mmCIF file of N, CA, C and O in Angstrom:
data_model
loop_
_atom_site.group_PDB
_atom_site.id
_atom_site.type_symbol
_atom_site.label_atom_id
_atom_site.label_comp_id
_atom_site.label_asym_id
_atom_site.label_seq_id
_atom_site.Cartn_x
_atom_site.Cartn_y
_atom_site.Cartn_z
ATOM 1 N N UNK A 29 0.805 -1.391 -0.107
ATOM 2 C CA UNK A 29 0.223 0.027 0.164
ATOM 3 C C UNK A 29 0.752 1.330 -0.149
ATOM 4 O O UNK A 29 2.242 0.907 0.492
ATOM 5 N N UNK A 30 0.603 2.304 -1.481
ATOM 6 C CA UNK A 30 1.371 3.291 -1.296
ATOM 7 C C UNK A 30 0.734 4.429 0.353
ATOM 8 O O UNK A 30 -0.254 4.539 0.294
ATOM 9 N N UNK A 31 1.265 5.039 0.814
ATOM 10 C CA UNK A 31 1.192 5.819 1.366
ATOM 11 C C UNK A 31 1.153 7.306 0.914
ATOM 12 O O UNK A 31 1.563 7.915 -0.182
ATOM 13 N N UNK A 32 0.115 7.876 0.988
ATOM 14 C CA UNK A 32 -0.496 8.856 0.325
ATOM 15 C C UNK A 32 -0.184 10.411 1.605
ATOM 16 O O UNK A 32 0.088 10.224 2.754
ATOM 17 N N UNK A 33 0.782 11.109 0.687
ATOM 18 C CA UNK A 33 0.972 12.471 1.181
ATOM 19 C C UNK A 33 -0.583 13.439 1.724
ATOM 20 O O UNK A 33 -0.731 13.634 0.259
ATOM 21 N N UNK A 34 -0.480 14.054 2.634
ATOM 22 C CA UNK A 34 -1.655 15.034 2.384
ATOM 23 C C UNK A 34 -1.457 16.388 2.213
ATOM 24 O O UNK A 34 -0.150 16.864 2.981
ATOM 25 N N UNK A 35 -2.313 17.478 1.767
ATOM 26 C CA UNK A 35 -1.706 18.982 2.007
ATOM 27 C C UNK A 35 -2.912 19.874 2.502
ATOM 28 O O UNK A 35 -4.164 18.700 2.162
ATOM 29 N N UNK A 36 -2.479 20.691 2.637
ATOM 30 C CA UNK A 36 -3.797 21.474 3.614
ATOM 31 C C UNK A 36 -4.492 22.151 2.057
ATOM 32 O O UNK A 36 -3.297 23.246 1.867
ATOM 33 N N UNK A 37 -5.193 22.902 3.156
ATOM 34 C CA UNK A 37 -6.108 23.988 2.486
ATOM 35 C C UNK A 37 -5.032 25.181 2.122
ATOM 36 O O UNK A 37 -4.399 25.206 1.055
ATOM 37 N N UNK A 38 -4.110 25.508 2.628
ATOM 38 C CA UNK A 38 -3.380 26.731 2.986
ATOM 39 C C UNK A 38 -2.259 26.644 2.161
ATOM 40 O O UNK A 38 -1.764 27.360 1.736
ATOM 41 N N UNK A 39 -1.462 25.422 1.673
ATOM 42 C CA UNK A 39 -0.418 25.473 0.837
ATOM 43 C C UNK A 39 -0.672 25.277 -0.557
ATOM 44 O O UNK A 39 0.019 25.266 -1.182
ATOM 45 N N UNK A 40 -2.026 24.202 -0.869
ATOM 46 C CA UNK A 40 -2.203 24.104 -2.134
ATOM 47 C C UNK A 40 -2.738 26.370 -2.797
ATOM 48 O O UNK A 40 -2.071 26.537 -3.826
ATOM 49 N N UNK A 41 -3.225 26.550 -2.422
ATOM 50 C CA UNK A 41 -3.611 27.893 -2.546
ATOM 51 C C UNK A 41 -3.152 29.270 -1.831
ATOM 52 O O UNK A 41 -3.074 28.645 -1.105
ATOM 53 N N UNK A 42 -3.439 30.313 -2.877
ATOM 54 C CA UNK A 42 -2.388 31.374 -2.173
ATOM 55 C C UNK A 42 -3.219 31.914 -0.965
ATOM 56 O O UNK A 42 -4.502 31.762 -1.096
ATOM 57 N N UNK A 43 -2.764 33.310 -0.387
ATOM 58 C CA UNK A 43 -3.550 32.916 0.785
ATOM 59 C C UNK A 43 -3.869 34.438 -0.253
ATOM 60 O O UNK A 43 -3.200 34.862 -0.950
ATOM 61 N N UNK A 44 -5.315 34.425 0.762
ATOM 62 C CA UNK A 44 -5.698 35.697 0.050
ATOM 63 C C UNK A 44 -4.850 37.308 0.345
ATOM 64 O O UNK A 44 -4.431 37.337 1.398
ATOM 65 N N UNK A 45 -5.047 38.141 -0.320
ATOM 66 C CA UNK A 45 -4.300 39.688 -0.619
ATOM 67 C C UNK A 45 -4.726 40.054 0.804
ATOM 68 O O UNK A 45 -5.823 40.112 0.897
ATOM 69 N N UNK A 46 -4.066 40.961 1.456
ATOM 70 C CA UNK A 46 -4.211 41.376 2.290
ATOM 71 C C UNK A 46 -4.719 42.370 2.592
ATOM 72 O O UNK A 46 -4.621 43.679 0.992
ATOM 73 N N UNK A 47 -5.848 43.558 3.122
ATOM 74 C CA UNK A 47 -6.444 44.423 2.976
ATOM 75 C C UNK A 47 -5.298 45.911 2.317
ATOM 76 O O UNK A 47 -4.499 46.355 3.262
ATOM 77 N N UNK A 48 -5.978 46.654 1.461
ATOM 78 C CA UNK A 48 -4.711 47.779 1.429
ATOM 79 C C UNK A 48 -5.165 48.958 2.561
ATOM 80 O O UNK A 48 -6.650 48.799 3.397
ATOM 81 N N UNK A 49 -3.463 49.350 2.798
ATOM 82 C CA UNK A 49 -3.672 50.172 3.623
ATOM 83 C C UNK A 49 -4.659 51.829 3.531
ATOM 84 O O UNK A 49 -4.934 52.561 4.420
ATOM 85 N N UNK A 50 -4.758 51.699 2.467
ATOM 86 C CA UNK A 50 -5.025 53.208 2.083
ATOM 87 C C UNK A 50 -6.510 53.147 2.128
ATOM 88 O O UNK A 50 -7.310 51.984 1.349
ATOM 89 N N UNK A 51 -7.369 54.144 2.840
ATOM 90 C CA UNK A 51 -9.087 53.569 2.938
ATOM 91 C C UNK A 51 -9.578 54.923 1.995
ATOM 92 O O UNK A 51 -8.929 55.539 1.504
ATOM 93 N N UNK A 52 -10.540 54.379 1.457
ATOM 94 C CA UNK A 52 -11.719 54.984 0.362
ATOM 95 C C UNK A 52 -11.377 56.624 0.863
ATOM 96 O O UNK A 52 -12.280 56.217 2.543
ATOM 97 N N UNK A 53 -11.615 57.496 0.103
ATOM 98 C CA UNK A 53 -11.794 59.116 1.011
ATOM 99 C C UNK A 53 -13.146 58.884 0.850
ATOM 100 O O UNK A 53 -13.847 58.603 -0.365
ATOM 101 N N UNK A 54 -13.592 59.736 1.445
ATOM 102 C CA UNK A 54 -15.513 60.040 1.542
ATOM 103 C C UNK A 54 -15.363 61.541 0.318
ATOM 104 O O UNK A 54 -14.231 62.466 0.345
ATOM 105 N N UNK A 55 -16.376 61.842 -0.488
ATOM 106 C CA UNK A 55 -17.116 62.427 -0.784
ATOM 107 C C UNK A 55 -18.394 62.644 -0.747
ATOM 108 O O UNK A 55 -19.293 62.499 -0.154
ATOM 109 N N UNK A 56 -18.028 64.096 -1.298
ATOM 110 C CA UNK A 56 -19.899 64.557 -0.728
ATOM 111 C C UNK A 56 -20.402 64.929 -1.943
ATOM 112 O O UNK A 56 -20.266 64.829 -3.436
ATOM 113 N N UNK A 57 -21.998 64.442 -2.141
ATOM 114 C CA UNK A 57 -22.551 64.313 -2.599
ATOM 115 C C UNK A 57 -23.421 64.914 -2.560
ATOM 116 O O UNK A 57 -24.782 65.310 -1.673
ATOM 117 N N UNK A 58 -24.621 65.775 -4.007
ATOM 118 C CA UNK A 58 -25.573 66.894 -4.509
ATOM 119 C C UNK A 58 -26.876 66.406 -4.764
ATOM 120 O O UNK A 58 -25.733 65.832 -5.762
ATOM 121 N N UNK A 59 -27.786 66.983 -4.152
ATOM 122 C CA UNK A 59 -28.795 66.496 -5.038
ATOM 123 C C UNK A 59 -29.700 67.895 -4.979
ATOM 124 O O UNK A 59 -29.234 68.747 -4.447
ATOM 125 N N UNK A 60 -30.111 67.574 -6.101
ATOM 126 C CA UNK A 60 -31.166 68.554 -6.980
ATOM 127 C C UNK A 60 -32.260 68.859 -6.389
ATOM 128 O O UNK A 60 -33.277 69.272 -6.674
ATOM 129 N N UNK A 61 -32.549 67.559 -6.286
ATOM 130 C CA UNK A 61 -34.164 67.232 -5.604
ATOM 131 C C UNK A 61 -34.862 68.196 -4.668
ATOM 132 O O UNK A 61 -36.046 68.887 -4.975
ATOM 133 N N UNK A 62 -34.266 68.369 -3.353
ATOM 134 C CA UNK A 62 -35.052 68.741 -2.338
ATOM 135 C C UNK A 62 -34.685 70.076 -2.007
ATOM 136 O O UNK A 62 -34.015 70.407 -0.935
ATOM 137 N N UNK A 63 -35.072 71.014 -3.235
ATOM 138 C CA UNK A 63 -34.690 72.427 -3.593
ATOM 139 C C UNK A 63 -36.597 73.080 -2.726
ATOM 140 O O UNK A 63 -36.879 72.288 -3.322
ATOM 141 N N UNK A 64 -36.506 74.382 -2.452
ATOM 142 C CA UNK A 64 -37.708 74.687 -1.612
ATOM 143 C C UNK A 64 -38.056 75.672 -3.063
ATOM 144 O O UNK A 64 -37.637 76.284 -4.050
ATOM 145 N N UNK A 65 -39.343 75.442 -3.567
ATOM 146 C CA UNK A 65 -39.558 76.591 -4.468
ATOM 147 C C UNK A 65 -39.670 78.046 -3.982
ATOM 148 O O UNK A 65 -39.930 79.439 -4.743
ATOM 149 N N UNK A 66 -39.840 78.501 -2.567
ATOM 150 C CA UNK A 66 -39.214 79.162 -2.393
ATOM 151 C C UNK A 66 -37.803 80.338 -3.376
ATOM 152 O O UNK A 66 -37.641 81.525 -3.072
ATOM 153 N N UNK A 67 -37.174 79.533 -3.239
ATOM 154 C CA UNK A 67 -36.205 79.755 -3.999
ATOM 155 C C UNK A 67 -35.915 80.694 -5.096
ATOM 156 O O UNK A 67 -35.241 81.269 -5.534
ATOM 157 N N UNK A 68 -37.433 80.569 -5.643
ATOM 158 C CA UNK A 68 -37.546 81.060 -7.521
ATOM 159 C C UNK A 68 -38.117 82.690 -7.371
ATOM 160 O O UNK A 68 -38.282 83.406 -7.900
ATOM 161 N N UNK A 69 -38.348 83.212 -5.558
ATOM 162 C CA UNK A 69 -38.738 84.576 -5.858
ATOM 163 C C UNK A 69 -37.484 85.366 -5.297
ATOM 164 O O UNK A 69 -36.947 86.062 -5.083
ATOM 165 N N UNK A 70 -36.331 85.070 -6.913
ATOM 166 C CA UNK A 70 -35.893 85.559 -6.668
ATOM 167 C C UNK A 70 -35.812 87.213 -7.905
ATOM 168 O O UNK A 70 -36.102 87.118 -8.576
ATOM 169 N N UNK A 71 -35.398 88.448 -7.136
ATOM 170 C CA UNK A 71 -35.442 89.574 -7.815
ATOM 171 C C UNK A 71 -35.391 89.462 -9.314
ATOM 172 O O UNK A 71 -35.954 90.305 -10.132
ATOM 173 N N UNK A 72 -34.202 88.906 -9.897
ATOM 174 C CA UNK A 72 -34.267 89.309 -11.044
ATOM 175 C C UNK A 72 -35.062 88.625 -11.636
ATOM 176 O O UNK A 72 -35.510 89.025 -13.433
ATOM 177 N N UNK A 73 -35.060 86.977 -11.647
ATOM 178 C CA UNK A 73 -36.729 86.246 -12.254
ATOM 179 C C UNK A 73 -37.635 86.884 -12.114
ATOM 180 O O UNK A 73 -38.524 86.948 -13.314
ATOM 181 N N UNK A 74 -37.914 87.862 -10.588
ATOM 182 C CA UNK A 74 -39.588 87.858 -10.510
ATOM 183 C C UNK A 74 -39.779 89.227 -11.605
ATOM 184 O O UNK A 74 -40.181 89.688 -12.638
ATOM 185 N N UNK A 75 -38.158 90.318 -11.583
ATOM 186 C CA UNK A 75 -38.598 91.031 -12.578
ATOM 187 C C UNK A 75 -38.620 90.525 -13.798
ATOM 188 O O UNK A 75 -39.433 91.820 -14.771
ATOM 189 N N UNK A 76 -37.936 89.616 -14.682
ATOM 190 C CA UNK A 76 -38.107 89.009 -16.261
ATOM 191 C C UNK A 76 -39.853 88.704 -16.001
ATOM 192 O O UNK A 76 -40.080 88.912 -17.086
ATOM 193 N N UNK A 77 -40.310 88.047 -15.306
ATOM 194 C CA UNK A 77 -41.820 87.575 -15.425
ATOM 195 C C UNK A 77 -42.233 88.738 -14.952
ATOM 196 O O UNK A 77 -43.377 88.919 -16.225
ATOM 197 N N UNK A 78 -42.361 89.980 -14.392
ATOM 198 C CA UNK A 78 -42.983 90.864 -14.335
ATOM 199 C C UNK A 78 -42.911 92.125 -15.700
ATOM 200 O O UNK A 78 -44.242 92.567 -15.950
ATOM 201 N N UNK A 79 -41.906 92.258 -16.674
ATOM 202 C CA UNK A 79 -42.324 92.728 -17.386
ATOM 203 C C UNK A 79 -42.500 91.829 -18.961
ATOM 204 O O UNK A 79 -43.468 92.627 -20.317
ATOM 205 N N UNK A 80 -42.061 90.609 -19.039
ATOM 206 C CA UNK A 80 -43.016 89.689 -19.715
ATOM 207 C C UNK A 80 -44.621 89.914 -19.393
ATOM 208 O O UNK A 80 -45.567 89.509 -20.651
ATOM 209 N N UNK A 81 -44.928 89.848 -18.651
ATOM 210 C CA UNK A 81 -46.912 89.076 -18.095
ATOM 211 C C UNK A 81 -47.068 91.143 -17.892
ATOM 212 O O UNK A 81 -48.526 91.140 -18.821
ATOM 213 N N UNK A 82 -46.448 92.035 -18.441
ATOM 214 C CA UNK A 82 -47.264 93.179 -18.609
ATOM 215 C C UNK A 82 -46.502 93.395 -19.921
ATOM 216 O O UNK A 82 -47.881 94.213 -20.092
ATOM 217 N N UNK A 83 -46.344 93.202 -20.800
ATOM 218 C CA UNK A 83 -46.417 93.111 -22.291
ATOM 219 C C UNK A 83 -47.474 91.919 -22.483
ATOM 220 O O UNK A 83 -48.878 92.802 -23.668
ATOM 221 N N UNK A 84 -47.419 91.673 -22.243
ATOM 222 C CA UNK A 84 -48.755 90.657 -22.399
ATOM 223 C C UNK A 84 -50.139 91.200 -22.288
ATOM 224 O O UNK A 84 -51.076 90.764 -22.824
ATOM 225 N N UNK A 85 -50.173 91.714 -20.682
ATOM 226 C CA UNK A 85 -51.376 92.823 -20.860
ATOM 227 C C UNK A 85 -51.860 93.656 -21.750
ATOM 228 O O UNK A 85 -52.483 94.134 -21.518
ATOM 229 N N UNK A 86 -50.466 94.615 -21.525
ATOM 230 C CA UNK A 86 -50.425 95.390 -22.755
ATOM 231 C C UNK A 86 -51.171 94.742 -23.768
ATOM 232 O O UNK A 86 -51.801 95.543 -24.417
ATOM 233 N N UNK A 87 -50.551 94.049 -24.472
ATOM 234 C CA UNK A 87 -51.079 93.402 -25.684
ATOM 235 C C UNK A 87 -52.784 92.978 -25.837
ATOM 236 O O UNK A 87 -53.297 93.914 -26.527
ATOM 237 N N UNK A 88 -53.234 92.525 -24.795
ATOM 238 C CA UNK A 88 -54.374 91.995 -24.722
ATOM 239 C C UNK A 88 -55.277 93.785 -24.418
ATOM 240 O O UNK A 88 -56.637 93.723 -25.259
ATOM 241 N N UNK A 89 -55.531 94.515 -23.878
ATOM 242 C CA UNK A 89 -56.078 95.852 -23.934
ATOM 243 C C UNK A 89 -55.837 96.236 -25.241
ATOM 244 O O UNK A 89 -57.054 97.161 -25.345
ATOM 245 N N UNK A 90 -54.681 96.668 -25.785
ATOM 246 C CA UNK A 90 -54.710 96.820 -27.253
ATOM 247 C C UNK A 90 -55.816 95.559 -28.074
ATOM 248 O O UNK A 90 -56.635 96.460 -28.801
ATOM 249 N N UNK A 91 -55.813 94.791 -27.507
ATOM 250 C CA UNK A 91 -56.741 94.015 -28.849
ATOM 251 C C UNK A 91 -57.630 94.470 -28.196
ATOM 252 O O UNK A 91 -58.709 94.336 -29.399
ATOM 253 N N UNK A 92 -58.037 94.756 -27.389
ATOM 254 C CA UNK A 92 -60.079 95.062 -26.968
ATOM 255 C C UNK A 92 -59.591 96.491 -27.519
ATOM 256 O O UNK A 92 -61.089 96.805 -27.497
ATOM 257 N N UNK A 93 -59.030 97.366 -27.705
ATOM 258 C CA UNK A 93 -59.204 98.638 -27.860
ATOM 259 C C UNK A 93 -59.431 98.606 -29.256
ATOM 260 O O UNK A 93 -60.054 99.746 -30.159
ATOM 261 N N UNK A 94 -59.263 97.243 -30.430
ATOM 262 C CA UNK A 94 -58.975 97.063 -31.756
ATOM 263 C C UNK A 94 -57.921 97.683 -32.173
ATOM 264 O O UNK A 94 -58.316 98.001 -33.328
ATOM 265 N N UNK A 95 -56.765 97.852 -31.889
ATOM 266 C CA UNK A 95 -55.438 98.777 -32.418
ATOM 267 C C UNK A 95 -55.079 97.168 -33.030
ATOM 268 O O UNK A 95 -54.067 96.896 -32.702
ATOM 269 N N UNK A 96 -55.098 96.674 -33.699
ATOM 270 C CA UNK A 96 -55.096 95.067 -34.836
ATOM 271 C C UNK A 96 -53.579 95.077 -34.877
ATOM 272 O O UNK A 96 -53.211 94.534 -34.828
ATOM 273 N N UNK A 97 -53.445 96.504 -35.793
ATOM 274 C CA UNK A 97 -52.119 96.267 -36.779
ATOM 275 C C UNK A 97 -50.988 96.223 -35.049
ATOM 276 O O UNK A 97 -49.820 95.570 -35.590
ATOM 277 N N UNK A 98 -51.299 97.256 -34.315
ATOM 278 C CA UNK A 98 -50.184 97.265 -32.668
ATOM 279 C C UNK A 98 -49.979 95.979 -32.205
ATOM 280 O O UNK A 98 -48.788 95.387 -31.847
ATOM 281 N N UNK A 99 -51.250 95.060 -32.320
ATOM 282 C CA UNK A 99 -51.199 94.154 -31.458
ATOM 283 C C UNK A 99 -50.818 92.528 -32.609
ATOM 284 O O UNK A 99 -50.248 91.893 -31.807
ATOM 285 N N UNK A 100 -50.534 92.726 -33.973
ATOM 286 C CA UNK A 100 -50.076 92.056 -34.902
ATOM 287 C C UNK A 100 -47.892 91.872 -34.675
ATOM 288 O O UNK A 100 -47.075 90.612 -34.601
ATOM 289 N N UNK A 101 -47.828 93.944 -34.272
ATOM 290 C CA UNK A 101 -45.998 93.209 -34.451
ATOM 291 C C UNK A 101 -46.189 93.047 -32.953
ATOM 292 O O UNK A 101 -45.657 92.539 -32.987
ATOM 293 N N UNK A 102 -46.890 93.319 -32.015
ATOM 294 C CA UNK A 102 -46.321 92.809 -30.105
ATOM 295 C C UNK A 102 -46.729 90.960 -30.561
ATOM 296 O O UNK A 102 -45.158 90.589 -29.826
ATOM 297 N N UNK A 103 -47.287 90.738 -31.237
ATOM 298 C CA UNK A 103 -47.938 89.406 -31.501
ATOM 299 C C UNK A 103 -45.865 88.435 -32.065
ATOM 300 O O UNK A 103 -45.523 87.843 -31.942
ATOM 301 N N UNK A 104 -45.618 89.441 -32.823
ATOM 302 C CA UNK A 104 -44.607 88.800 -33.777
ATOM 303 C C UNK A 104 -43.013 89.406 -32.830
ATOM 304 O O UNK A 104 -42.222 88.299 -32.722
ATOM 305 N N UNK A 105 -43.025 89.831 -32.201
ATOM 306 C CA UNK A 105 -42.350 90.361 -31.228
ATOM 307 C C UNK A 105 -41.783 89.219 -30.087
ATOM 308 O O UNK A 105 -40.777 88.792 -29.679
ATOM 309 N N UNK A 106 -42.964 89.317 -29.663
ATOM 310 C CA UNK A 106 -43.195 88.116 -28.214
ATOM 311 C C UNK A 106 -43.440 86.807 -28.802
ATOM 312 O O UNK A 106 -42.714 86.021 -27.802
ATOM 313 N N UNK A 107 -43.506 86.490 -30.127
ATOM 314 C CA UNK A 107 -43.156 85.369 -30.612
ATOM 315 C C UNK A 107 -41.465 84.716 -30.209
ATOM 316 O O UNK A 107 -41.446 83.517 -30.203
ATOM 317 N N UNK A 108 -40.644 85.758 -29.948
ATOM 318 C CA UNK A 108 -39.689 85.339 -29.920
ATOM 319 C C UNK A 108 -38.818 85.837 -28.321
ATOM 320 O O UNK A 108 -38.145 84.984 -27.906
ATOM 321 N N UNK A 109 -39.013 86.892 -27.935
ATOM 322 C CA UNK A 109 -38.863 87.034 -27.312
ATOM 323 C C UNK A 109 -39.270 86.198 -25.593
ATOM 324 O O UNK A 109 -38.773 86.072 -24.839
ATOM 325 N N UNK A 110 -40.807 86.202 -25.210
ATOM 326 C CA UNK A 110 -41.153 84.299 -24.612
ATOM 327 C C UNK A 110 -40.218 83.644 -24.213
ATOM 328 O O UNK A 110 -39.621 83.129 -23.356
ATOM 329 N N UNK A 111 -39.887 83.019 -25.666
ATOM 330 C CA UNK A 111 -38.876 81.616 -25.218
ATOM 331 C C UNK A 111 -37.380 82.319 -24.910
ATOM 332 O O UNK A 111 -37.447 80.851 -23.808
ATOM 333 N N UNK A 112 -37.140 82.926 -25.113
ATOM 334 C CA UNK A 112 -36.137 84.021 -24.991
ATOM 335 C C UNK A 112 -35.787 84.181 -24.047
ATOM 336 O O UNK A 112 -34.649 83.969 -22.927
ATOM 337 N N UNK A 113 -37.415 84.870 -23.113
ATOM 338 C CA UNK A 113 -36.803 85.178 -21.798
ATOM 339 C C UNK A 113 -36.751 83.953 -20.404
ATOM 340 O O UNK A 113 -36.706 83.863 -19.774
ATOM 341 N N UNK A 114 -37.491 83.046 -20.882
ATOM 342 C CA UNK A 114 -37.783 81.707 -20.369
ATOM 343 C C UNK A 114 -36.441 81.283 -19.790
ATOM 344 O O UNK A 114 -36.475 80.564 -18.963
ATOM 345 N N UNK A 115 -35.645 81.049 -20.822
ATOM 346 C CA UNK A 115 -34.980 80.231 -20.934
ATOM 347 C C UNK A 115 -33.345 80.921 -20.327
ATOM 348 O O UNK A 115 -32.732 80.531 -19.850
ATOM 349 N N UNK A 116 -33.760 82.133 -20.811
ATOM 350 C CA UNK A 116 -32.881 82.784 -19.510
ATOM 351 C C UNK A 116 -32.404 82.942 -18.116
ATOM 352 O O UNK A 116 -31.613 82.458 -17.581
ATOM 353 N N UNK A 117 -34.091 83.007 -17.934
ATOM 354 C CA UNK A 117 -34.291 82.801 -16.793
ATOM 355 C C UNK A 117 -34.224 81.353 -16.312
ATOM 356 O O UNK A 117 -33.418 81.516 -14.642
ATOM 357 N N UNK A 118 -34.575 80.571 -16.636
ATOM 358 C CA UNK A 118 -33.941 78.976 -16.358
ATOM 359 C C UNK A 118 -32.748 79.074 -16.014
ATOM 360 O O UNK A 118 -32.628 78.229 -15.238
ATOM 361 N N UNK A 119 -31.852 79.569 -17.170
ATOM 362 C CA UNK A 119 -30.003 79.221 -17.024
ATOM 363 C C UNK A 119 -30.286 80.220 -15.952
ATOM 364 O O UNK A 119 -28.966 80.169 -14.941
ATOM 365 N N UNK A 120 -29.955 81.271 -15.858
ATOM 366 C CA UNK A 120 -29.785 81.755 -14.668
ATOM 367 C C UNK A 120 -30.313 81.708 -13.067
ATOM 368 O O UNK A 120 -29.556 81.627 -12.107
ATOM 369 N N UNK A 121 -31.611 80.588 -13.257
ATOM 370 C CA UNK A 121 -31.453 80.154 -11.601
ATOM 371 C C UNK A 121 -31.196 78.918 -11.222
ATOM 372 O O UNK A 121 -30.469 78.993 -9.989
ATOM 373 N N UNK A 122 -30.566 77.796 -12.990
ATOM 374 C CA UNK A 122 -30.131 76.829 -11.851
ATOM 375 C C UNK A 122 -28.237 77.711 -12.278
ATOM 376 O O UNK A 122 -27.655 76.486 -10.798
ATOM 377 N N UNK A 123 -28.183 78.740 -12.428
ATOM 378 C CA UNK A 123 -26.464 79.357 -12.475
ATOM 379 C C UNK A 123 -26.010 79.917 -11.044
ATOM 380 O O UNK A 123 -24.969 79.505 -10.595
ATOM 381 N N UNK A 124 -26.966 80.232 -10.187
ATOM 382 C CA UNK A 124 -27.165 81.265 -8.808
ATOM 383 C C UNK A 124 -27.565 80.307 -8.266
ATOM 384 O O UNK A 124 -28.086 80.284 -6.897
ATOM 385 N N UNK A 125 -28.259 78.954 -8.057
ATOM 386 C CA UNK A 125 -28.618 78.403 -7.221
ATOM 387 C C UNK A 125 -27.996 77.743 -6.104
ATOM 388 O O UNK A 125 -26.945 76.737 -6.741
ATOM 389 N N UNK A 126 -28.137 78.362 -5.471
ATOM 390 C CA UNK A 126 -26.963 77.379 -4.106
ATOM 391 C C UNK A 126 -28.083 76.355 -2.901
ATOM 392 O O UNK A 126 -28.721 76.743 -2.329
ATOM 393 N N UNK A 127 -27.527 75.743 -2.637
ATOM 394 C CA UNK A 127 -27.626 74.197 -1.404
ATOM 395 C C UNK A 127 -27.347 75.146 -0.692
ATOM 396 O O UNK A 127 -25.986 74.885 -0.352
#
């Protein structure tokens, strides 16, 4: 009968790697989800909105007054100003928004 030689598990496989001495650095994570709607009460945004709203009200008053030519000119200008003012106010809001 032959004599079998036994090996332990540790001799067959390499030992598990030792944990590194460097610890993972903590990082700050920011989220835009919990913001307050009161942050939109910025004076610049309110001013832009007030001007646009005032122009729209003037346009309706002129329409009721029968000055259709002037209302048509207002409509042509406002077709550009409304989207431009909205997107510029949106960009300004997110550029100056602080958490």
